[in-house]
Short mmCIF file of C-alpha atoms in Angstrom, two decimals:
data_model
loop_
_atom_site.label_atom_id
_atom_site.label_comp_id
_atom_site.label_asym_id
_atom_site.label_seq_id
_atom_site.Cartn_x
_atom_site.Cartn_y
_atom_site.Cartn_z
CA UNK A 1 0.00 0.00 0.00
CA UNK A 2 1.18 3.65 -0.11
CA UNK A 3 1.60 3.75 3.34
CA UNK A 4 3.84 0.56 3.21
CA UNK A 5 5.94 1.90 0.30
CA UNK A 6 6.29 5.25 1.65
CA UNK A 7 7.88 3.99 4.70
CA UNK A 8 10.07 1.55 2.98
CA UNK A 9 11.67 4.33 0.73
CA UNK A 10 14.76 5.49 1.51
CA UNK A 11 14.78 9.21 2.86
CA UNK A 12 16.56 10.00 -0.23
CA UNK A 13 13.69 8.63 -2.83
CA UNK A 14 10.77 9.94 -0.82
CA UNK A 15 11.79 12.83 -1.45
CA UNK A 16 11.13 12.33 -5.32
CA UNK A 17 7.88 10.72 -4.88
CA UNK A 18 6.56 13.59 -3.03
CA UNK A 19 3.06 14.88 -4.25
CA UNK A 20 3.09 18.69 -5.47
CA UNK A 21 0.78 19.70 -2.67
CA UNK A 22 -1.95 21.70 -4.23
CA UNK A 23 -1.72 20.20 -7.75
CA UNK A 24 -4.98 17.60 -8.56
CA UNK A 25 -2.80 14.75 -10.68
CA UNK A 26 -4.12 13.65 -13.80
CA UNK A 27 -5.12 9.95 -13.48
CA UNK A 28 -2.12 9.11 -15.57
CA UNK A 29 0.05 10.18 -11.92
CA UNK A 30 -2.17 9.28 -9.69
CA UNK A 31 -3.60 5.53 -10.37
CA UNK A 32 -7.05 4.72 -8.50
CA UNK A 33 -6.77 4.34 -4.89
CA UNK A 34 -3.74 5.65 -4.68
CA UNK A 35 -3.56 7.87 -1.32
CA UNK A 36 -1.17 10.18 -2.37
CA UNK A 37 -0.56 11.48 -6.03
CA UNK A 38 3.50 10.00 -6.74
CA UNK A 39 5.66 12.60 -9.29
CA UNK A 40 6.45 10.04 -11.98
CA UNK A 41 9.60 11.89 -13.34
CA UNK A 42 10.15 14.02 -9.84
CA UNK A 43 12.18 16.55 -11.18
CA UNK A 44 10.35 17.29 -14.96
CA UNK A 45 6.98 17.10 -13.02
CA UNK A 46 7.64 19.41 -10.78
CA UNK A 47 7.82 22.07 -13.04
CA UNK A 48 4.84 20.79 -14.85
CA UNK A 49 1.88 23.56 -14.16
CA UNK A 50 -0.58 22.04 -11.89
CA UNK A 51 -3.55 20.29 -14.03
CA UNK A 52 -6.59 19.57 -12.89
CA UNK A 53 -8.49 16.73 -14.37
CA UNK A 54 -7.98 17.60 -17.58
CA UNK A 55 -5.08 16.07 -20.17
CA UNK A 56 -1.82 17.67 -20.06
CA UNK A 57 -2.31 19.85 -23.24
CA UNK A 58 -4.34 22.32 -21.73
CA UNK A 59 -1.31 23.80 -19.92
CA UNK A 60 -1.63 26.24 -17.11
CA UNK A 61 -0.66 30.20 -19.58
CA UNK A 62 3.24 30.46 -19.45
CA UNK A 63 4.46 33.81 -20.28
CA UNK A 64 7.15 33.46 -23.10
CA UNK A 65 10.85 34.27 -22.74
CA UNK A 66 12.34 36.82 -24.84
CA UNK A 67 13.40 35.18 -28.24
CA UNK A 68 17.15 36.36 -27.40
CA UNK A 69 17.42 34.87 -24.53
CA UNK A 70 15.98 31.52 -26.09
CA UNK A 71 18.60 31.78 -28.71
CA UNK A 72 21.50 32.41 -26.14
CA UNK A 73 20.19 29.42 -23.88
CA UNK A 74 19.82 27.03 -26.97
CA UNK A 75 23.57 28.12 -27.42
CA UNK A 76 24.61 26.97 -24.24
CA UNK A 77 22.90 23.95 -25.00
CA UNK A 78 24.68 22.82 -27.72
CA UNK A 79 28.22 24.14 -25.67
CA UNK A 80 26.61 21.70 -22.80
CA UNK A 81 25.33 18.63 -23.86
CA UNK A 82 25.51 16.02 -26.95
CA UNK A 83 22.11 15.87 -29.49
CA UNK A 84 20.86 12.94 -27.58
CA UNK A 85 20.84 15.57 -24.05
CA UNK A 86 24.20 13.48 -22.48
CA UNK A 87 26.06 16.58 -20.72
CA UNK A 88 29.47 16.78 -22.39
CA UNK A 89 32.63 15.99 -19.69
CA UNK A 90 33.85 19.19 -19.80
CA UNK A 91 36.05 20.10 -16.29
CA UNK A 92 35.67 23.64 -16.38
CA UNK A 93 31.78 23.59 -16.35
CA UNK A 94 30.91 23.09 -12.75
CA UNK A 95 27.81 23.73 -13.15
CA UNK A 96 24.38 21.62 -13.70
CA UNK A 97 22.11 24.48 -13.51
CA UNK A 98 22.12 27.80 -15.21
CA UNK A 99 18.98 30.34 -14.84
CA UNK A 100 18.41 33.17 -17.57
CA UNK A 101 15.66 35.82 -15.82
CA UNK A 102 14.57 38.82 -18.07
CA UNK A 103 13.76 41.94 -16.13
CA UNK A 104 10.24 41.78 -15.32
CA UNK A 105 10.03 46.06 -15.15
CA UNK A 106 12.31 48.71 -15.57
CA UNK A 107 12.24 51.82 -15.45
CA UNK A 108 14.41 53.62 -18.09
CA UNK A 109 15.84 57.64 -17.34
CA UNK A 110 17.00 59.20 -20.54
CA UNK A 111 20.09 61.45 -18.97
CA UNK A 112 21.08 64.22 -20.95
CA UNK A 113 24.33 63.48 -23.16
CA UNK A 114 27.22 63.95 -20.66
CA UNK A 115 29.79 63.45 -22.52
CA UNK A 116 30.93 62.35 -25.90
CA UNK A 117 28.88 59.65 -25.26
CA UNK A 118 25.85 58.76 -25.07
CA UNK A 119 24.37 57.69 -21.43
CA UNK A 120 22.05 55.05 -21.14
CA UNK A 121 20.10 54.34 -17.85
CA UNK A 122 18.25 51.65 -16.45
CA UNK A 123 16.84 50.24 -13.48
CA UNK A 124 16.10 46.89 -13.68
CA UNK A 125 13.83 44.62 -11.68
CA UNK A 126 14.43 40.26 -11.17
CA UNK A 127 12.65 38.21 -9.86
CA UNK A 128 14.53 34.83 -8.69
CA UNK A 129 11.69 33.56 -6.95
CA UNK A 130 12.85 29.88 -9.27
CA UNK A 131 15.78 29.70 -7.39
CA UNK A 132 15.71 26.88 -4.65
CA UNK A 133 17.53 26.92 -1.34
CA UNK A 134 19.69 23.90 -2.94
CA UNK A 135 20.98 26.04 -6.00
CA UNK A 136 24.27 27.77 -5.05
CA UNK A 137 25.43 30.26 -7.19
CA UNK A 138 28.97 29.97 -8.59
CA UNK A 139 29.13 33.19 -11.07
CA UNK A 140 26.19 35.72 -12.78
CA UNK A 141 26.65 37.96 -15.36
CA UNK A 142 24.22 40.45 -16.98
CA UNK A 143 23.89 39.45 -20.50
CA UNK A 144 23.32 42.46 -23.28
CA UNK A 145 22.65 41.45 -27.07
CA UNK A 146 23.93 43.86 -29.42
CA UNK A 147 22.15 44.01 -32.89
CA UNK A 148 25.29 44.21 -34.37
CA UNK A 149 23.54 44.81 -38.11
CA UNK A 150 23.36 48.39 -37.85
CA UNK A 151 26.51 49.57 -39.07
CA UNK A 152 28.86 51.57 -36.09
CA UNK A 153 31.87 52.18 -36.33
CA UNK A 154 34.07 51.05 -33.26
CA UNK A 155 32.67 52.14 -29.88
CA UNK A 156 34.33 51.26 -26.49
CA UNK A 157 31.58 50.96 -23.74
CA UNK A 158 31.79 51.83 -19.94
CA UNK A 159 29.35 50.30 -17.89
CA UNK A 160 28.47 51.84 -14.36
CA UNK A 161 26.36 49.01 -12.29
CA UNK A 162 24.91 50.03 -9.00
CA UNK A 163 22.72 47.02 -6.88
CA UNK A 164 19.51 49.00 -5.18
CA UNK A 165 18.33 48.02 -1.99
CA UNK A 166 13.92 47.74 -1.98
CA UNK A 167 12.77 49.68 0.90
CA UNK A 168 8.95 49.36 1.49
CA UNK A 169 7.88 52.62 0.20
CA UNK A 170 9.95 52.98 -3.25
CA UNK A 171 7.86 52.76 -6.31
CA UNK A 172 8.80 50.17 -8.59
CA UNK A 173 11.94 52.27 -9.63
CA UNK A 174 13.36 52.24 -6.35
CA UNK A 175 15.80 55.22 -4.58
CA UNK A 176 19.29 54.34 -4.55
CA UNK A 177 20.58 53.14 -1.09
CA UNK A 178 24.28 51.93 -2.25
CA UNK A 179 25.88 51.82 -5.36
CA UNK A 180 28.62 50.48 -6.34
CA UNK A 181 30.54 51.42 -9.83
CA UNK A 182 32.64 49.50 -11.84
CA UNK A 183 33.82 50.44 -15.46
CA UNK A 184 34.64 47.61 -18.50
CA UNK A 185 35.72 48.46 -21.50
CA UNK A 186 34.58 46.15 -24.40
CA UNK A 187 34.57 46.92 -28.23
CA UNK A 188 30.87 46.48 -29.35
CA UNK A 189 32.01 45.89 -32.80
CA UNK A 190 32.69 42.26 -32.74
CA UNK A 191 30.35 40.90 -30.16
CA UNK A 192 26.61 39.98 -30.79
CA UNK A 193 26.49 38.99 -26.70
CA UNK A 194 28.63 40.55 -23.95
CA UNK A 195 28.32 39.20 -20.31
CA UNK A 196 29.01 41.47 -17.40
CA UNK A 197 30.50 39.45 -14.46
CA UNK A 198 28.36 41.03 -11.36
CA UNK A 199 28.96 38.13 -9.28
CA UNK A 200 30.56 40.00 -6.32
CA UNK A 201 27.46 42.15 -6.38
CA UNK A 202 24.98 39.18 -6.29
CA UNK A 203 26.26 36.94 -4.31
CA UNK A 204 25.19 38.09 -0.65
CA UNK A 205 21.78 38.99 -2.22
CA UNK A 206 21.72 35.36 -3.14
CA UNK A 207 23.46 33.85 -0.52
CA UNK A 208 20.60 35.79 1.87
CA UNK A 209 17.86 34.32 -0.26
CA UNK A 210 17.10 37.80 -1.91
CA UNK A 211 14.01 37.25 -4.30
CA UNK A 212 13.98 40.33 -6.03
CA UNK A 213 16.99 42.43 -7.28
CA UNK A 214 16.97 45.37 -8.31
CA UNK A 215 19.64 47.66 -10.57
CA UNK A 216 20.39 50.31 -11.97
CA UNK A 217 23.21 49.77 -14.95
CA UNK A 218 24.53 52.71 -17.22
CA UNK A 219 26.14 52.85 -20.33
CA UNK A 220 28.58 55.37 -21.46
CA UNK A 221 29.75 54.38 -24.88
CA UNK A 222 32.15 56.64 -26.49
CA UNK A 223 31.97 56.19 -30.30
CA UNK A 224 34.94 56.19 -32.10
CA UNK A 225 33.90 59.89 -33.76
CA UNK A 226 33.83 62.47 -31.13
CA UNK A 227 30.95 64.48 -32.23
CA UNK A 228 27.84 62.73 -31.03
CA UNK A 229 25.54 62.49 -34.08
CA UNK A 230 21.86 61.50 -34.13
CA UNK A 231 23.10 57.89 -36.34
CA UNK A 232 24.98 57.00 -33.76
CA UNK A 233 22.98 57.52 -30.37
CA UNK A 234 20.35 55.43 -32.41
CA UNK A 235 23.04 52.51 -32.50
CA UNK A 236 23.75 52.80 -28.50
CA UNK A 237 20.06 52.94 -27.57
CA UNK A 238 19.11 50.48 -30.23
CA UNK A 239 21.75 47.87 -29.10
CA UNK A 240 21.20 48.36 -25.27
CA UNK A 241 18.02 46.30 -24.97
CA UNK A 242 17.58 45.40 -21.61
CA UNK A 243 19.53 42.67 -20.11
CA UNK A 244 19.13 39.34 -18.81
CA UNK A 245 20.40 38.02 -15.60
CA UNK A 246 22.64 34.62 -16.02
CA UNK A 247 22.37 32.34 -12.97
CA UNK A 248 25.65 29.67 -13.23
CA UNK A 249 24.92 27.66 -10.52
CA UNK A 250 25.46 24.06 -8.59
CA UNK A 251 22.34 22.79 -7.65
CA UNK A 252 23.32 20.02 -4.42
CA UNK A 253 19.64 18.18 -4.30
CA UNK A 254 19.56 14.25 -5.33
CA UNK A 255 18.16 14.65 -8.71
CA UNK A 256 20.96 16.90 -9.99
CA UNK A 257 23.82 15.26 -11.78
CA UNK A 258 27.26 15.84 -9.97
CA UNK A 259 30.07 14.97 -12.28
CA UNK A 260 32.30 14.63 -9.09
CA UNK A 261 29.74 12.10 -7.48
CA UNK A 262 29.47 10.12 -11.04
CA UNK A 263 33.34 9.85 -10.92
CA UNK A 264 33.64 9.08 -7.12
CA UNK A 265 30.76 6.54 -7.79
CA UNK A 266 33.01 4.74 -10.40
CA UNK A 267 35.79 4.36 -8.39
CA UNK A 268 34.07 3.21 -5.78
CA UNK A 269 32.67 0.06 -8.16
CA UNK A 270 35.35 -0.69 -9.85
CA UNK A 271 35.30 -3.44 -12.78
CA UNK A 272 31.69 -4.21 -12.70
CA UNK A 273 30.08 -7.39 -12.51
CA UNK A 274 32.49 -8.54 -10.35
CA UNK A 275 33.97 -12.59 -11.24
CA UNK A 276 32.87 -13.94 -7.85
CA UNK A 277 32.06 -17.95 -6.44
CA UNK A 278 29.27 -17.59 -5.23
CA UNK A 279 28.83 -19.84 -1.23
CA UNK A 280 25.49 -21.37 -2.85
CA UNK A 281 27.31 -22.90 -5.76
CA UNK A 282 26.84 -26.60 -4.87
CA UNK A 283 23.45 -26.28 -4.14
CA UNK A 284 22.59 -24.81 -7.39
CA UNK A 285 25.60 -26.58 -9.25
CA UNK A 286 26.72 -23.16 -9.99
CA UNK A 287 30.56 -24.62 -9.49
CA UNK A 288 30.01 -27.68 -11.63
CA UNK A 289 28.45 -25.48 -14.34
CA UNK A 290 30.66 -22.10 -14.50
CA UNK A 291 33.73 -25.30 -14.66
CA UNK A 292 32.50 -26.69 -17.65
CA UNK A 293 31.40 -23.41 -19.16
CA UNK A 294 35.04 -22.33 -18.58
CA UNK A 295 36.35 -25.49 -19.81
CA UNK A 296 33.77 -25.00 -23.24
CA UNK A 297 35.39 -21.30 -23.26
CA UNK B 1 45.13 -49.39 -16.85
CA UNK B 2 43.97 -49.93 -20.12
CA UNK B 3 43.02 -53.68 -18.89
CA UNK B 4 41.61 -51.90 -16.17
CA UNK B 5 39.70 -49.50 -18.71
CA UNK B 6 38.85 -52.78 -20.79
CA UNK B 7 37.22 -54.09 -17.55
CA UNK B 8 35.22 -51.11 -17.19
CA UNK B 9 34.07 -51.19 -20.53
CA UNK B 10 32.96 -54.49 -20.86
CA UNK B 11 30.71 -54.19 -17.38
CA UNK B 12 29.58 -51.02 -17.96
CA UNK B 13 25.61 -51.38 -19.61
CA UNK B 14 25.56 -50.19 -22.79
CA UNK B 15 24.16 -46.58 -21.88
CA UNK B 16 21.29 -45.35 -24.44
CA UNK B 17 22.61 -42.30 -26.96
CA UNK B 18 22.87 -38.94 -25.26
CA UNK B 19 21.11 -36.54 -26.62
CA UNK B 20 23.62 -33.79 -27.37
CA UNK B 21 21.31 -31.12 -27.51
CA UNK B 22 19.87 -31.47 -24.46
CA UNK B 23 23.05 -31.50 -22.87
CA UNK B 24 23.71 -28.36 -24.67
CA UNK B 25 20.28 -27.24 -23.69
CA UNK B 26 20.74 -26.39 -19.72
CA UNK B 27 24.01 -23.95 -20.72
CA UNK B 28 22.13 -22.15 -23.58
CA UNK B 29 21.23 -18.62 -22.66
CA UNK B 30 17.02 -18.46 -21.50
CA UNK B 31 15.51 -16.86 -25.02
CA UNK B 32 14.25 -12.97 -23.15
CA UNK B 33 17.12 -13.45 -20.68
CA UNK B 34 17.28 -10.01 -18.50
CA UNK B 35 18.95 -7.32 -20.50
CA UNK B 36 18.70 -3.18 -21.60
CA UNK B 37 16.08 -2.86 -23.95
CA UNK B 38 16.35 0.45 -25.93
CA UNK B 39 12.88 2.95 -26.27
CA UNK B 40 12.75 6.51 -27.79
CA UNK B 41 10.65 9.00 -26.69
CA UNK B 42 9.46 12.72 -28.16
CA UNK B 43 8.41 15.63 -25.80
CA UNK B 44 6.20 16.42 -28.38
CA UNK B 45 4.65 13.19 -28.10
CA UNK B 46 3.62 13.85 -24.47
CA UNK B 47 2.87 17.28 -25.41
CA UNK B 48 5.46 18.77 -23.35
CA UNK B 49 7.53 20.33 -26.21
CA UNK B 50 6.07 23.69 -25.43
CA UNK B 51 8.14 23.73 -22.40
CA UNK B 52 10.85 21.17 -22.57
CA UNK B 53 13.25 22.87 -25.49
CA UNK B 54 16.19 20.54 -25.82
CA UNK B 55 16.57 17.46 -26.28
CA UNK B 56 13.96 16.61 -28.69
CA UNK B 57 14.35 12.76 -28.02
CA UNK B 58 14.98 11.35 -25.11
CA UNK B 59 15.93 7.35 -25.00
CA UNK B 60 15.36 6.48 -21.15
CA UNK B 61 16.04 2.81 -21.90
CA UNK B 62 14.62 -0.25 -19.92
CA UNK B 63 15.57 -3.24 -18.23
CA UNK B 64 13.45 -6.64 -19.37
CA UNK B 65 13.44 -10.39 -18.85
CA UNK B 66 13.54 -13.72 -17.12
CA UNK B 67 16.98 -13.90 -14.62
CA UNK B 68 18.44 -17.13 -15.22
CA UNK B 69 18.65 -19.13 -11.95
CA UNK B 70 22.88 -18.76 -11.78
CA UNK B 71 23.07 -15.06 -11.87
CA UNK B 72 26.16 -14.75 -9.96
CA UNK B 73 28.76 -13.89 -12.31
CA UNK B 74 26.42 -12.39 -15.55
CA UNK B 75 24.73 -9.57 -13.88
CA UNK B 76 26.84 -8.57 -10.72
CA UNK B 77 24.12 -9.51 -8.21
CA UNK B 78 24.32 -9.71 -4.72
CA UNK B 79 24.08 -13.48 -3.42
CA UNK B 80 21.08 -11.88 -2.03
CA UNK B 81 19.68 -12.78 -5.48
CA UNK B 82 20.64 -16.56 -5.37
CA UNK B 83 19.67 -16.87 -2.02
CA UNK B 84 15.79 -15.33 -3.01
CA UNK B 85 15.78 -17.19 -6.18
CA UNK B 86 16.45 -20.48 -4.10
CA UNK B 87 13.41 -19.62 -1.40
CA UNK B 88 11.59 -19.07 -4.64
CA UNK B 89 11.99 -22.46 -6.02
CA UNK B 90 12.21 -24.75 -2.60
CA UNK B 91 10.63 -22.98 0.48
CA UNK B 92 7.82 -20.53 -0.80
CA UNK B 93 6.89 -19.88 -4.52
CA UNK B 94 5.05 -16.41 -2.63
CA UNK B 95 8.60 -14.61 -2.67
CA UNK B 96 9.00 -12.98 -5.97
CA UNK B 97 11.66 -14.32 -8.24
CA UNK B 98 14.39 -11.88 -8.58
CA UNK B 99 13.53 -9.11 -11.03
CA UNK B 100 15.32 -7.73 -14.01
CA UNK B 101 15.79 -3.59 -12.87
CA UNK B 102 18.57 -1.26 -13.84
CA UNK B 103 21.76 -1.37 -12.14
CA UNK B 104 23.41 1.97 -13.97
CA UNK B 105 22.45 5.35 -15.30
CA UNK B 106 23.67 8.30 -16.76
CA UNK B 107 22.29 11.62 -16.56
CA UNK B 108 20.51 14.06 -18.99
CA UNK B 109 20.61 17.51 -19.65
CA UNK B 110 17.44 19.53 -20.12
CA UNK B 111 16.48 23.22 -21.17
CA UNK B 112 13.12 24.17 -20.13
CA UNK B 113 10.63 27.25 -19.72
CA UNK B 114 9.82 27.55 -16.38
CA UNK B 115 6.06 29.32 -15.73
CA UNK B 116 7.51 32.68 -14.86
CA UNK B 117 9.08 32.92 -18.40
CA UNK B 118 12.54 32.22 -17.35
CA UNK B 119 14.68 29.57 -19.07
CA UNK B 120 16.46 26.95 -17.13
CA UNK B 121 19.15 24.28 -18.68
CA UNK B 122 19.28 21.34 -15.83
CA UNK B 123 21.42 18.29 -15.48
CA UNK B 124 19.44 15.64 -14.22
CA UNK B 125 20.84 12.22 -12.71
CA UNK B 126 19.35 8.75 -13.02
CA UNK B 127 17.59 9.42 -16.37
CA UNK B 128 18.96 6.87 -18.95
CA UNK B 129 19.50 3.49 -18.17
CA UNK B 130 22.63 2.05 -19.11
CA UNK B 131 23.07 -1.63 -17.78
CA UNK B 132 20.60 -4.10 -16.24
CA UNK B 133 21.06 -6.56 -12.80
CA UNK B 134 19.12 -9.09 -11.60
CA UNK B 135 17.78 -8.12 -8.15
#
């Protein structure tokens, strides 16, 4: 019975079999007279929408990602893992998660030009309310796509990043409590992506469980021809379209693959099946027979 | 000796002619012996392609068959298994006979849209099987 089977599963498994609470289980999941509705493939389910009776194709609304970031994550993909979904043995990539969150406001402030460049202001809002308590983070950058068809000619970029604290009464574009500035130069020319490593910024927000983030990030891009002209401001705001937030991270929870476990677990069985006499042979003329089937070999 | 052997002969009854092939019969493998049995799935198929991105396929795999009753040294298994299979056949035919399950896996990577509209590539463990045991 369910009861039975629940208490002879191993800690470790009962966590997988663990019914979404509120979700009513198609009868596909949840065969009659079953107590308790068991997650089939734990880890896929349990980002399935929950269904009511009906069949799975009437699927709870899913807002779309942005068709950049689909592209970029498809790209990491391929980088990640063979056709048939095996992930590739590569030593530098540590991790077996990675998150891509678009901004879900922002609030952009057209600053007058300050310089030769041209300024470009946003304050972003994430939510990372996917993140579980078993994901650490290992590194996040703040991914901008460039539409690198319009022609430019070669622009260095500074980028001033300041993290926002959300006090109760801000409005969605909240006041600045602490900033902190940091300047990269990168020719825009030859990228179509550039990542922005702000993992020293997110990481205590993280680390604390933050589920919203907020920042502001700036742009001063000085083109290569000192006098600002109209052409050319087009190209900076065109090509700063807001940018995602990249989540590398190493999820610890059973169902994640570790490639330091999978190794440890080979060496731990080494040649598998083991040759081994077995104490029962007699009785079940094990001995006589693996004899003459070695003698026959 | 050979008079000896001569003796032997002579007393020994003339034994009928063995059947070869039933000799041979007890080592032959049992037809569905236990072993991986390969199955390939679509996410479209289940419908689930409007969230799961990549992979398309997906071949989980399966383990099916009869376990032979000297499992020892094919499969890897425990004496546990010898020991059930023998309660099975000479104490109580209730006990299950050992069953054919996976022994070995290997993971699978996944890219899916999760219901806020954020995109998540996963590495999941235990999702293909690789190699069978009796158990």
């Amino acid at each position: 019975s369910p009861h039975s089977r629940d208490s002879a599963v191993p800690d470790r498994i009962s966590g997988l079999l663990a019914a979404p609470e509120d979700s009513e289980l198609t009868p596909l999941l949840r065969p009659k007279g079953v107590r308790r509705g068991y997650a089939l493939l734990p880890p896929l389910l349990k980002v399935l929408p929950h269904q009511g009776q009906q069949n799975w194709d009437s699927e709870a609304p899913r807002l779309q990602p942005d068709s950049r970031a689909l592209r970029y994550m498809k790209r990491l993909y391929k980088m990640s893992a063979t056709k048939e979904g095996i992930p590739k043995a590569n030593k530098s990539h540590l991790y077996n998660t990675v998150r891509l969150f678009t901004p879900c406001s922002e609030c952009k402030h057209s600053h007058s030009d300050l310089m030769k460049g041209d300024l470009h202001s946003v304050d972003l809002l994430f939510n990372l309310d996917r993140v579980t308590a078993l994901e650490h983070l290992l590194k996040s950058v703040l991914l901008y796509s460039f539409d690198t068809s319009v022609p430019t000619s070669s622009s260095t970029c500074v980028c001033h990043l300041s993290v926002k604290e959300h006090d109760s009464s801000s409005q969605v574009c909240p006041s600045v409590s602490h900033s902190v500035a940091f300047s990269l130069h990168f020719e825009v020319r030859k990228r179509k992506w550039v990542e922005i490593d702000v993992t020293s910024f997110l990481q205590p927000l993280i680390a604390t469980n933050r589920r919203n983030i907020h920042m502001a990030v700036n742009f001063t891009c000085l083109m290569g021809d000192p006098r600002p002209n109209t052409k050319q401001n087009d190209f900076i705001n065109m090509a700063l379209v807001p940018p995602s937030l990249l989540l590398y991270l190493n999820d610890t929870s059973e169902q994640a693959y570790h490639r330091w476990n999978s190794l440890r677990h080979r060496r731990k069985n080494p040649a598998w099946p083991r040759q081994r006499s077995s104490p029962f042979a007699d009785v079940t003329g094990d001995e006589g027979r693996e004899n003459t089937q070695l003698k026959r070999a | 000796s050979r008079r000896r052997r001569d003796g032997n002969l002579k007393e020994a009854p003339a034994t009928p002619p063995y059947n070869l092939s039933e000799y041979f019969k007890q080592f032959l493998f049992p037809q569905n012996e236990c072993e991986l049995h390969s199955f390939r799935l679509s996410f479209s198929q289940l419908k689930w392609d409007r969230w799961i991105i990549a992979p398309h396929r997906y071949s989980p795999q399966y383990c099916k068959g009869d376990c032979p009753r000297v499992v020892g040294h094919r499969y890897g298994s425990p004496v546990h298994t010898m020991v059930q299979n023998l309660i099975y056949e000479k104490l109580d035919p209730s006990v299950p006979k050992p069953s054919c399950v996976p022994a070995e896996y290997s993971p699978l990577s996944v890219l899916t849209i999760e219901p806020d509209g954020s995109i998540v590539y996963k590495e999941y463990e235990d999702m293909i099987a690789t190699k069978c045991t009796c158990r």
